[in-house]
PDB file of C-alpha atoms in Angstrom:
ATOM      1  CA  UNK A   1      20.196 -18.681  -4.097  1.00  0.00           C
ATOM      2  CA  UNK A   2      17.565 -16.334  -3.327  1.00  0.00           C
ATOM      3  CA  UNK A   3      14.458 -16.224  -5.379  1.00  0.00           C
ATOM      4  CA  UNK A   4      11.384 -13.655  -4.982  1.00  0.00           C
ATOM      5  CA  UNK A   5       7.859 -14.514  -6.655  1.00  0.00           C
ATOM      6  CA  UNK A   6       5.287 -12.137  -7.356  1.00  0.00           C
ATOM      7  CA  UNK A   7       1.547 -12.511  -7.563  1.00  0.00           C
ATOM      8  CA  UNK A   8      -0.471 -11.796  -9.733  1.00  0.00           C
ATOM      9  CA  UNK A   9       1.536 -11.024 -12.669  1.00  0.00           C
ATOM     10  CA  UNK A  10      -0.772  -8.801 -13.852  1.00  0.00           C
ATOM     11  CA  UNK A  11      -3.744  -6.723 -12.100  1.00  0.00           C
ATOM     12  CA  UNK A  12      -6.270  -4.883 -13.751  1.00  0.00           C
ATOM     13  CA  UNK A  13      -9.088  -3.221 -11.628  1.00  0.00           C
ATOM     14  CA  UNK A  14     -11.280  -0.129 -11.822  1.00  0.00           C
ATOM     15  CA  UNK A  15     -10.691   3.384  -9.927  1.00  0.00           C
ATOM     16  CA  UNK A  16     -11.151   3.171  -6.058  1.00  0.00           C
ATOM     17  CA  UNK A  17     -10.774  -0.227  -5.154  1.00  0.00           C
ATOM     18  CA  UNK A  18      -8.296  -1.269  -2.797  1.00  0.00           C
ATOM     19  CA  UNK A  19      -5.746  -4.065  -3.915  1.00  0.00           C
ATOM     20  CA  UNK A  20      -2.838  -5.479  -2.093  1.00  0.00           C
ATOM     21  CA  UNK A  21      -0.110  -7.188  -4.499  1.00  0.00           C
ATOM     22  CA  UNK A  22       2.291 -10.130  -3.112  1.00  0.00           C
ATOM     23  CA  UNK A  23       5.713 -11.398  -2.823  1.00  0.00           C
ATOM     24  CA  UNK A  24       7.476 -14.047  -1.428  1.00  0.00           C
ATOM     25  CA  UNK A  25      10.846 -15.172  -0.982  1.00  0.00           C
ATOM     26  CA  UNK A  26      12.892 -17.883  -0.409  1.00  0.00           C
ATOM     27  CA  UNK A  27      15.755 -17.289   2.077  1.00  0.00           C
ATOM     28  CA  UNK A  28      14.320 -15.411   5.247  1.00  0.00           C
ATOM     29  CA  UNK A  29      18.263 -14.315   6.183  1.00  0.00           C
ATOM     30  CA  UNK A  30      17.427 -10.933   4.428  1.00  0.00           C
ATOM     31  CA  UNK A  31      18.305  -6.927   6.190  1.00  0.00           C
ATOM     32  CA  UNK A  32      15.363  -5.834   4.008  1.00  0.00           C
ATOM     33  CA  UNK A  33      12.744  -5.692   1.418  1.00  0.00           C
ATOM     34  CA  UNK A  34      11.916  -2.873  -1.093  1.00  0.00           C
ATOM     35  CA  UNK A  35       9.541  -1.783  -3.213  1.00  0.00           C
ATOM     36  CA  UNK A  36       9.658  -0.274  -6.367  1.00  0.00           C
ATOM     37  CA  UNK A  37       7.254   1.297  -9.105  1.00  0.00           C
ATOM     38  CA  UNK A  38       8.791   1.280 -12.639  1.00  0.00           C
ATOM     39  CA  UNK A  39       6.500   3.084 -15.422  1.00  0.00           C
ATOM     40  CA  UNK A  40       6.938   1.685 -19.082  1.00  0.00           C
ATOM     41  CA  UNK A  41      10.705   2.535 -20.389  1.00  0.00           C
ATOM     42  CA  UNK A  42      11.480   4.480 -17.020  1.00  0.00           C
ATOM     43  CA  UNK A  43      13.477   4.288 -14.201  1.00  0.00           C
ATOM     44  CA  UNK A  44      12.870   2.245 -10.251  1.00  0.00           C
ATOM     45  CA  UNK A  45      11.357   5.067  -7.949  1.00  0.00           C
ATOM     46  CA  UNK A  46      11.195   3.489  -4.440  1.00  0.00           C
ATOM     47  CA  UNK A  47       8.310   3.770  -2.981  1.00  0.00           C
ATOM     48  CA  UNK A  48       8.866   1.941   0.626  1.00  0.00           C
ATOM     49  CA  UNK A  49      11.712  -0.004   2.728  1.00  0.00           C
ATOM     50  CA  UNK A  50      11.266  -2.320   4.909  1.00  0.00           C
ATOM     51  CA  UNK A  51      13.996  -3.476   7.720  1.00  0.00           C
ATOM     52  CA  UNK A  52      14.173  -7.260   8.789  1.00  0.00           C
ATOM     53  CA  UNK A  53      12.957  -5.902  11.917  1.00  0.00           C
ATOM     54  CA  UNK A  54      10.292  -3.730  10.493  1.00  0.00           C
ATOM     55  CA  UNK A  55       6.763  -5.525  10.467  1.00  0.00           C
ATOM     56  CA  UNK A  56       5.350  -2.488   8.245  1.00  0.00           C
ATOM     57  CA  UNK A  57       5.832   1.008   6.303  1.00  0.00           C
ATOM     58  CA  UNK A  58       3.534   3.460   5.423  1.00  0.00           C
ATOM     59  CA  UNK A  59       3.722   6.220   3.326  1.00  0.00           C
ATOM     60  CA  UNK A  60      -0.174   7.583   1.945  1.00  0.00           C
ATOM     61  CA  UNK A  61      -2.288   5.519   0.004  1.00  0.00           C
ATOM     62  CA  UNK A  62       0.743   2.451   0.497  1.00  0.00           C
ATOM     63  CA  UNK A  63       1.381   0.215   2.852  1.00  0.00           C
ATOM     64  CA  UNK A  64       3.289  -2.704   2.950  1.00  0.00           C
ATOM     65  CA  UNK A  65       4.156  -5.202   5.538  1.00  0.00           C
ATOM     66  CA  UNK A  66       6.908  -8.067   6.089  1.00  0.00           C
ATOM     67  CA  UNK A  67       6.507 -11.403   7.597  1.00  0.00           C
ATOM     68  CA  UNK A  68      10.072 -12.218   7.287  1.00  0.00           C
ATOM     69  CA  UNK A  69      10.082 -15.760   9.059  1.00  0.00           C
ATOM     70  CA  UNK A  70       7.105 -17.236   6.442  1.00  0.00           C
ATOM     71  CA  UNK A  71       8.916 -14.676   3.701  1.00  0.00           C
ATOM     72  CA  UNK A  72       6.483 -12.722   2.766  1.00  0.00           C
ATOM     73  CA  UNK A  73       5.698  -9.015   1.837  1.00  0.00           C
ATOM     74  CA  UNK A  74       2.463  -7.594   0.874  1.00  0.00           C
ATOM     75  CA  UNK A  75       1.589  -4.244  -0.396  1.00  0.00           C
ATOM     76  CA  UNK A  76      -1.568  -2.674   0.094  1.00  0.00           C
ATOM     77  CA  UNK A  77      -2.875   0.223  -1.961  1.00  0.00           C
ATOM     78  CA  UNK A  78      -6.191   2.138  -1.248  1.00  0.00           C
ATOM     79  CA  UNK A  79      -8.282   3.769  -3.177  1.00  0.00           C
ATOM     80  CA  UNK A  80      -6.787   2.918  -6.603  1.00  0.00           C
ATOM     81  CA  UNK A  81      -5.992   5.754  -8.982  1.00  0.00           C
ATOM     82  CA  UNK A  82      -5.545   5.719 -12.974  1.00  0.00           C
ATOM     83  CA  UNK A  83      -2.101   7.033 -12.418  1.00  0.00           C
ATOM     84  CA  UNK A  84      -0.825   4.334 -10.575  1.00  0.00           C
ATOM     85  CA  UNK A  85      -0.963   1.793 -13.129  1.00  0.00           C
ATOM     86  CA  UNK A  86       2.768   0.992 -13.594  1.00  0.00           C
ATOM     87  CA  UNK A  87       4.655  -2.122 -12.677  1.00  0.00           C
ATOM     88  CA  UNK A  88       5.388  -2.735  -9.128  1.00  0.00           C
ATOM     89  CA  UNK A  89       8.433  -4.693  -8.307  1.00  0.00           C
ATOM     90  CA  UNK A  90       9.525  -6.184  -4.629  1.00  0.00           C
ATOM     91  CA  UNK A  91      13.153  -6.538  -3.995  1.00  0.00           C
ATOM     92  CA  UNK A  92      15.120  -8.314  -1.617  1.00  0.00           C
ATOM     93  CA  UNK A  93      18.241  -7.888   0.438  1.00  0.00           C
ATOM     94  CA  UNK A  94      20.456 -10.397   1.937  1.00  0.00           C
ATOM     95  CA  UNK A  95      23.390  -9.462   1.040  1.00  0.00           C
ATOM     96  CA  UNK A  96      25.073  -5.836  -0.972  1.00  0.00           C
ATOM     97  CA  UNK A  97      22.500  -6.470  -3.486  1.00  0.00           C
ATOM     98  CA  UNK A  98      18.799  -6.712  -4.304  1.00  0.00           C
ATOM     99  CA  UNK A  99      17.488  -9.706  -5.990  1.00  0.00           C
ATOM    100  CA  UNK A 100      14.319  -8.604  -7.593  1.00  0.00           C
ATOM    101  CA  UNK A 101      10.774 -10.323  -8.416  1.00  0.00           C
ATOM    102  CA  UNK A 102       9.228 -10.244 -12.590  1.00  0.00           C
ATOM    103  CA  UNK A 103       6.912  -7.254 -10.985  1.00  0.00           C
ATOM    104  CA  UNK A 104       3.195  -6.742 -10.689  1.00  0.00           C
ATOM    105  CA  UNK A 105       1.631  -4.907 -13.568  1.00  0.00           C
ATOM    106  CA  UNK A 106      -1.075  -2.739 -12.215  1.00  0.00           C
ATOM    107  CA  UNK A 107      -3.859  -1.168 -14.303  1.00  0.00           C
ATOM    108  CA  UNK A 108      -6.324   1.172 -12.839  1.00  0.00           C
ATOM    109  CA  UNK A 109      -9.115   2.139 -15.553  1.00  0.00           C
ATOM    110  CA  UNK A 110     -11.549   4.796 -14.876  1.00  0.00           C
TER     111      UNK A 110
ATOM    112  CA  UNK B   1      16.706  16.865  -3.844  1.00  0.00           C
ATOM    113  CA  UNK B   2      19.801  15.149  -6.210  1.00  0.00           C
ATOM    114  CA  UNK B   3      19.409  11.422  -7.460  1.00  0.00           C
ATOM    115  CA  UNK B   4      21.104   9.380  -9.302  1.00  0.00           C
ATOM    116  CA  UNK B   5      22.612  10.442 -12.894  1.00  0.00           C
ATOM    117  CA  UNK B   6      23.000   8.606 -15.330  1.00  0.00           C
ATOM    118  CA  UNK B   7      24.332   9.439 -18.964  1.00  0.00           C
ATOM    119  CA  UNK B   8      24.052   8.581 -21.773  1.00  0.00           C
ATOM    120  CA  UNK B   9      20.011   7.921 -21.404  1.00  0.00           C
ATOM    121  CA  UNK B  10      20.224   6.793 -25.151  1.00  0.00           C
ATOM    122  CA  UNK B  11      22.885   4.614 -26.801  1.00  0.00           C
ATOM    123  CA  UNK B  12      22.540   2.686 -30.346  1.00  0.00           C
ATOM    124  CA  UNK B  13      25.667   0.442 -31.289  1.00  0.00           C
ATOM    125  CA  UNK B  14      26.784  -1.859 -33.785  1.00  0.00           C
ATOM    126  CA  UNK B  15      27.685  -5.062 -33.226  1.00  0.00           C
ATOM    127  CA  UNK B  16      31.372  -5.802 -31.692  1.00  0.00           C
ATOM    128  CA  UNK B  17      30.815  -2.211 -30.986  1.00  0.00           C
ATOM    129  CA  UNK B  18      32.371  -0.469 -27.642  1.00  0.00           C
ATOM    130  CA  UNK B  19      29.767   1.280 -25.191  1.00  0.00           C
ATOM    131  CA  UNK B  20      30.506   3.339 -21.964  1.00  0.00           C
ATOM    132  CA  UNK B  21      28.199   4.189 -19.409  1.00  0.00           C
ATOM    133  CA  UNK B  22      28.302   6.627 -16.731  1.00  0.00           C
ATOM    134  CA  UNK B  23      26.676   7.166 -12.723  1.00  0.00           C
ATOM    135  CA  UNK B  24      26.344   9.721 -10.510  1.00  0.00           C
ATOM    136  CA  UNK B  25      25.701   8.869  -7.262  1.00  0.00           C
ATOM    137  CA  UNK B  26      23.507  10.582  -4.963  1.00  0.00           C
ATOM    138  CA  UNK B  27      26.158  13.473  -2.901  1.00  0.00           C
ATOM    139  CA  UNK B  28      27.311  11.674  -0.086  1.00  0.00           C
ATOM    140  CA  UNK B  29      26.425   7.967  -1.569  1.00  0.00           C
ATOM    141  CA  UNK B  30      29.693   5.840  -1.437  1.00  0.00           C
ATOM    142  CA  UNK B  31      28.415   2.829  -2.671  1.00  0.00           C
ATOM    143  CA  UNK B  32      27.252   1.862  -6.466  1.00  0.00           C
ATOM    144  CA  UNK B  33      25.501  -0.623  -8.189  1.00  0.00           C
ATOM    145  CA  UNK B  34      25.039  -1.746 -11.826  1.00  0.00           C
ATOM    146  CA  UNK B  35      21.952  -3.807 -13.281  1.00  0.00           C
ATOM    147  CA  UNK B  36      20.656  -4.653 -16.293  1.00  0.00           C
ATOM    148  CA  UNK B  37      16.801  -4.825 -16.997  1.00  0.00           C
ATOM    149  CA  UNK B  38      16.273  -6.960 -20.469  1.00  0.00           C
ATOM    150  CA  UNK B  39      12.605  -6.188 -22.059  1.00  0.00           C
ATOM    151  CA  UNK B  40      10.012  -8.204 -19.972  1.00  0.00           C
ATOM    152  CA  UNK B  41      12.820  -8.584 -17.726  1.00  0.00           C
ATOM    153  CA  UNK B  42      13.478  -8.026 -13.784  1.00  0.00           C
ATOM    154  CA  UNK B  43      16.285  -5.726 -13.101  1.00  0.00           C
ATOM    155  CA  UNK B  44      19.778  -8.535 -12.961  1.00  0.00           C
ATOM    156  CA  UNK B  45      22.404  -7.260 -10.510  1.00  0.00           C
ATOM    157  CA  UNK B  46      25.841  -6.949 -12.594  1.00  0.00           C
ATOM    158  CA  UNK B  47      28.626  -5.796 -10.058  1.00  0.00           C
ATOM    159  CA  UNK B  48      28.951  -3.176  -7.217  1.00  0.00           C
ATOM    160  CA  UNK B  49      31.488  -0.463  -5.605  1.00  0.00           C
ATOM    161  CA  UNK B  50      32.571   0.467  -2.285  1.00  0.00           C
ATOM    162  CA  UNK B  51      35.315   3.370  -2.113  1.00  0.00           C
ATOM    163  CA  UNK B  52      36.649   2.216  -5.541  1.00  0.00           C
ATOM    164  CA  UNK B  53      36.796  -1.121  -4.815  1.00  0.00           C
ATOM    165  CA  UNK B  54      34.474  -3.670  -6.484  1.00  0.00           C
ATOM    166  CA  UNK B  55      32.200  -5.307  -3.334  1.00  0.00           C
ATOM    167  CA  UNK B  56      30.190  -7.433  -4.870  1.00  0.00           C
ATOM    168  CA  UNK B  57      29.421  -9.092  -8.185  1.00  0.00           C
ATOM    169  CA  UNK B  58      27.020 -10.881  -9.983  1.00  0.00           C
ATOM    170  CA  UNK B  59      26.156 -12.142 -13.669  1.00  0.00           C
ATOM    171  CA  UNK B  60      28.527  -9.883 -15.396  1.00  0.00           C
ATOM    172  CA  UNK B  61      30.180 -10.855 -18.905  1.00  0.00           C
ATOM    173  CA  UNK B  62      33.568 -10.941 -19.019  1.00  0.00           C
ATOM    174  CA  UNK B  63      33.225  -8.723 -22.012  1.00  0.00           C
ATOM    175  CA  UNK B  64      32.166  -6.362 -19.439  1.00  0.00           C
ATOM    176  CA  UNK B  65      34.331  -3.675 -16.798  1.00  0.00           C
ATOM    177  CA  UNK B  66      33.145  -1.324 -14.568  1.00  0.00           C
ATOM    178  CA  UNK B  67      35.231   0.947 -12.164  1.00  0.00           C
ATOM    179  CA  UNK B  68      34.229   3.405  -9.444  1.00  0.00           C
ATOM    180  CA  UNK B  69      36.105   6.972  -9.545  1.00  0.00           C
ATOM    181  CA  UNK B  70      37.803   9.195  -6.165  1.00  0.00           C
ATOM    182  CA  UNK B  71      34.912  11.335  -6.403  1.00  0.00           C
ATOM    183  CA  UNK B  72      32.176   8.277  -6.424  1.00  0.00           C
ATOM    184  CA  UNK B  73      31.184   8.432  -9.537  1.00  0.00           C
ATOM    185  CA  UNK B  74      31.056   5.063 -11.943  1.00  0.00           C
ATOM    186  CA  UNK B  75      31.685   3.960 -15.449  1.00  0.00           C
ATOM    187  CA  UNK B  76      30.416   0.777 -16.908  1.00  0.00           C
ATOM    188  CA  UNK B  77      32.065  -0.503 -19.716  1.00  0.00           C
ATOM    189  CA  UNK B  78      31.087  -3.184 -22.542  1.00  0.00           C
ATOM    190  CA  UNK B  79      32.915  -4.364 -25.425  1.00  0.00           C
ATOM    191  CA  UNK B  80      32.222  -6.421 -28.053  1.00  0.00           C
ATOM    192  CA  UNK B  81      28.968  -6.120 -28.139  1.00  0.00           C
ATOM    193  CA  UNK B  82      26.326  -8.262 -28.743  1.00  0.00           C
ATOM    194  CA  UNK B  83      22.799  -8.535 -29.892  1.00  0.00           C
ATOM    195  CA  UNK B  84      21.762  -9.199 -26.445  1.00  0.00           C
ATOM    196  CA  UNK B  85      23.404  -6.755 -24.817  1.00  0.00           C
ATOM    197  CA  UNK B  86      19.724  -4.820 -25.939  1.00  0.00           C
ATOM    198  CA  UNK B  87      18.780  -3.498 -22.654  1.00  0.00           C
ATOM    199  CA  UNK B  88      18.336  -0.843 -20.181  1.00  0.00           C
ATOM    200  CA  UNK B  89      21.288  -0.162 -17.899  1.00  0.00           C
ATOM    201  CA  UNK B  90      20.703   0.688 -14.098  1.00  0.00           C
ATOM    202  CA  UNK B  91      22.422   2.537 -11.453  1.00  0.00           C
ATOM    203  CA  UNK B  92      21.759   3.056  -8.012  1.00  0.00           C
ATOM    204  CA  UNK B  93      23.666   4.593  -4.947  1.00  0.00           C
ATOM    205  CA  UNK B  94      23.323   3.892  -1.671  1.00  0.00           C
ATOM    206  CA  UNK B  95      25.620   4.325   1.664  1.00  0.00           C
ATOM    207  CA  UNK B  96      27.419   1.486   2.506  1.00  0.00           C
ATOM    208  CA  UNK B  97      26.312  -1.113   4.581  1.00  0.00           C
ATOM    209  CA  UNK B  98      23.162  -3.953   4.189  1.00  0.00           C
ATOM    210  CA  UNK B  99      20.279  -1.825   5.516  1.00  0.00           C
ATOM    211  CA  UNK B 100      20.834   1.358   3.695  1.00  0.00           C
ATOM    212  CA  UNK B 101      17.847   1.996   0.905  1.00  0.00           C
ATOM    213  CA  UNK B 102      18.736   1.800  -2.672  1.00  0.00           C
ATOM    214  CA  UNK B 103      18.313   4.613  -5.149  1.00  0.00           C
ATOM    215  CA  UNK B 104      18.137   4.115  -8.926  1.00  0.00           C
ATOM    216  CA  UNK B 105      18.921   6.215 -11.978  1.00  0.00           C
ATOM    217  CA  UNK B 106      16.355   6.596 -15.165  1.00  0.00           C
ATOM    218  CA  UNK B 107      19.039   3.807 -16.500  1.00  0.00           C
ATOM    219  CA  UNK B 108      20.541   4.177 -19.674  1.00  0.00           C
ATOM    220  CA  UNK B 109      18.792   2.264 -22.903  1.00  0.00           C
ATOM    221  CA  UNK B 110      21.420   0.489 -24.865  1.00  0.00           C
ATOM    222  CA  UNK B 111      20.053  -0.260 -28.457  1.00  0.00           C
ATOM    223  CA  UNK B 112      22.474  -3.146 -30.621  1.00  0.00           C
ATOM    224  CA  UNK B 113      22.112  -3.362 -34.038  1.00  0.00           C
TER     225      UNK B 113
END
């Protein structure tokens, strides 16, 4: 059964720095990884895929990368902003569905 | 551009209570997915759809049904409710196959009383 681990559970870190947030999986047999920003109460916006045969994505400030043999995904976000504290969540896919991690919570203070 | 609909966004029940829940895919999107996000929770894959027919399916309740519709659209439905049944309802679309990117709905917060 597949089973994704975040770290750190939390993240709290002052406007401008740059941060990268893990997650690891068990089961490297995956077609890809996703991940997601949730605000509090809200819905999954998707902020980058990753194919098996992707090593990274970029899209802005975000970029996250795949080592798919050690299972592993890292996302990297520069230059921090207050409105990106939300909780980021990586999912996996190995078969029709995602199996998701417990999520990063990310707080940005001015 | 269209996402994911879901309605109700709100839904407060009574216990043994009957709750229905419905998705709209994204246009073109032929396959759907249900999960449930408890509070402090990661999002828990229920069951999916492929052209009507259920594809996949995870920790549903039996107390639970779900069907997909000719024109793509999905109902989720949960009877005899329970206390913790408390949670926020997801839907996401995607086209079929393992390598297609998932879209979610603002999900649907169930409330049992």
């Amino acid at each position: 059964k597949q089973e994704v681990t975040q770290i750190p559970a939390a993240l709290s870190v002052p406007e401008g720095e740059n941060l990268v947030l893990n997650c690891s999986f068990t089961d490297s047999a995956i077609y890809n990884l996703q991940w997601f920003r949730q605000d509090p109460g809200k819905g999954l916006t998707s902020l980058l895929l990753i194919q098996s045969s992707q090593r990274e994505q970029t899209s802005g400030r975000l970029n996250a990368s795949l080592d798919k043999s050690s299972g592993r995904s890292t996302l990297y976000i520069a230059a921090s902003q207050p409105g990106d504290s939300a909780t980021y969540l990586c999912a996996v896919r190995d078969t029709g569905k995602l199996t998701f991690g417990q999520g990063t919570i990310l707080t940005v203070h001015p | 551009a269209a996402g994911v609909i879901q309605s109700p966004r709100h839904l407060i029940k009574e216990k043994r209570e009957t709750a229905t829940l419905k998705c709209y895919p994204i246009p073109r999107h032929d396959t759907v997915y249900w999960y449930q996000q408890g509070p402090g929770q990661d999002p828990q894959f229920l069951i999916s759809f492929y052209e009507k027919m259920q594809s996949d399916k995870g920790s549903i309740p039996d107390r639970f049904s779900a069907q997909q519709f000719s024109d793509y659209h999905s109902e989720l439905n949960m009877s005899s409710l329970e206390l913790g049944d408390s949670a926020l309802y997801f839907c996401a679309s995607s086209l079929y196959g393992y390598t297609g990117e998932l879209f979610f709905g603002e999900g649907s917060r169930l409330t049992v009383l």
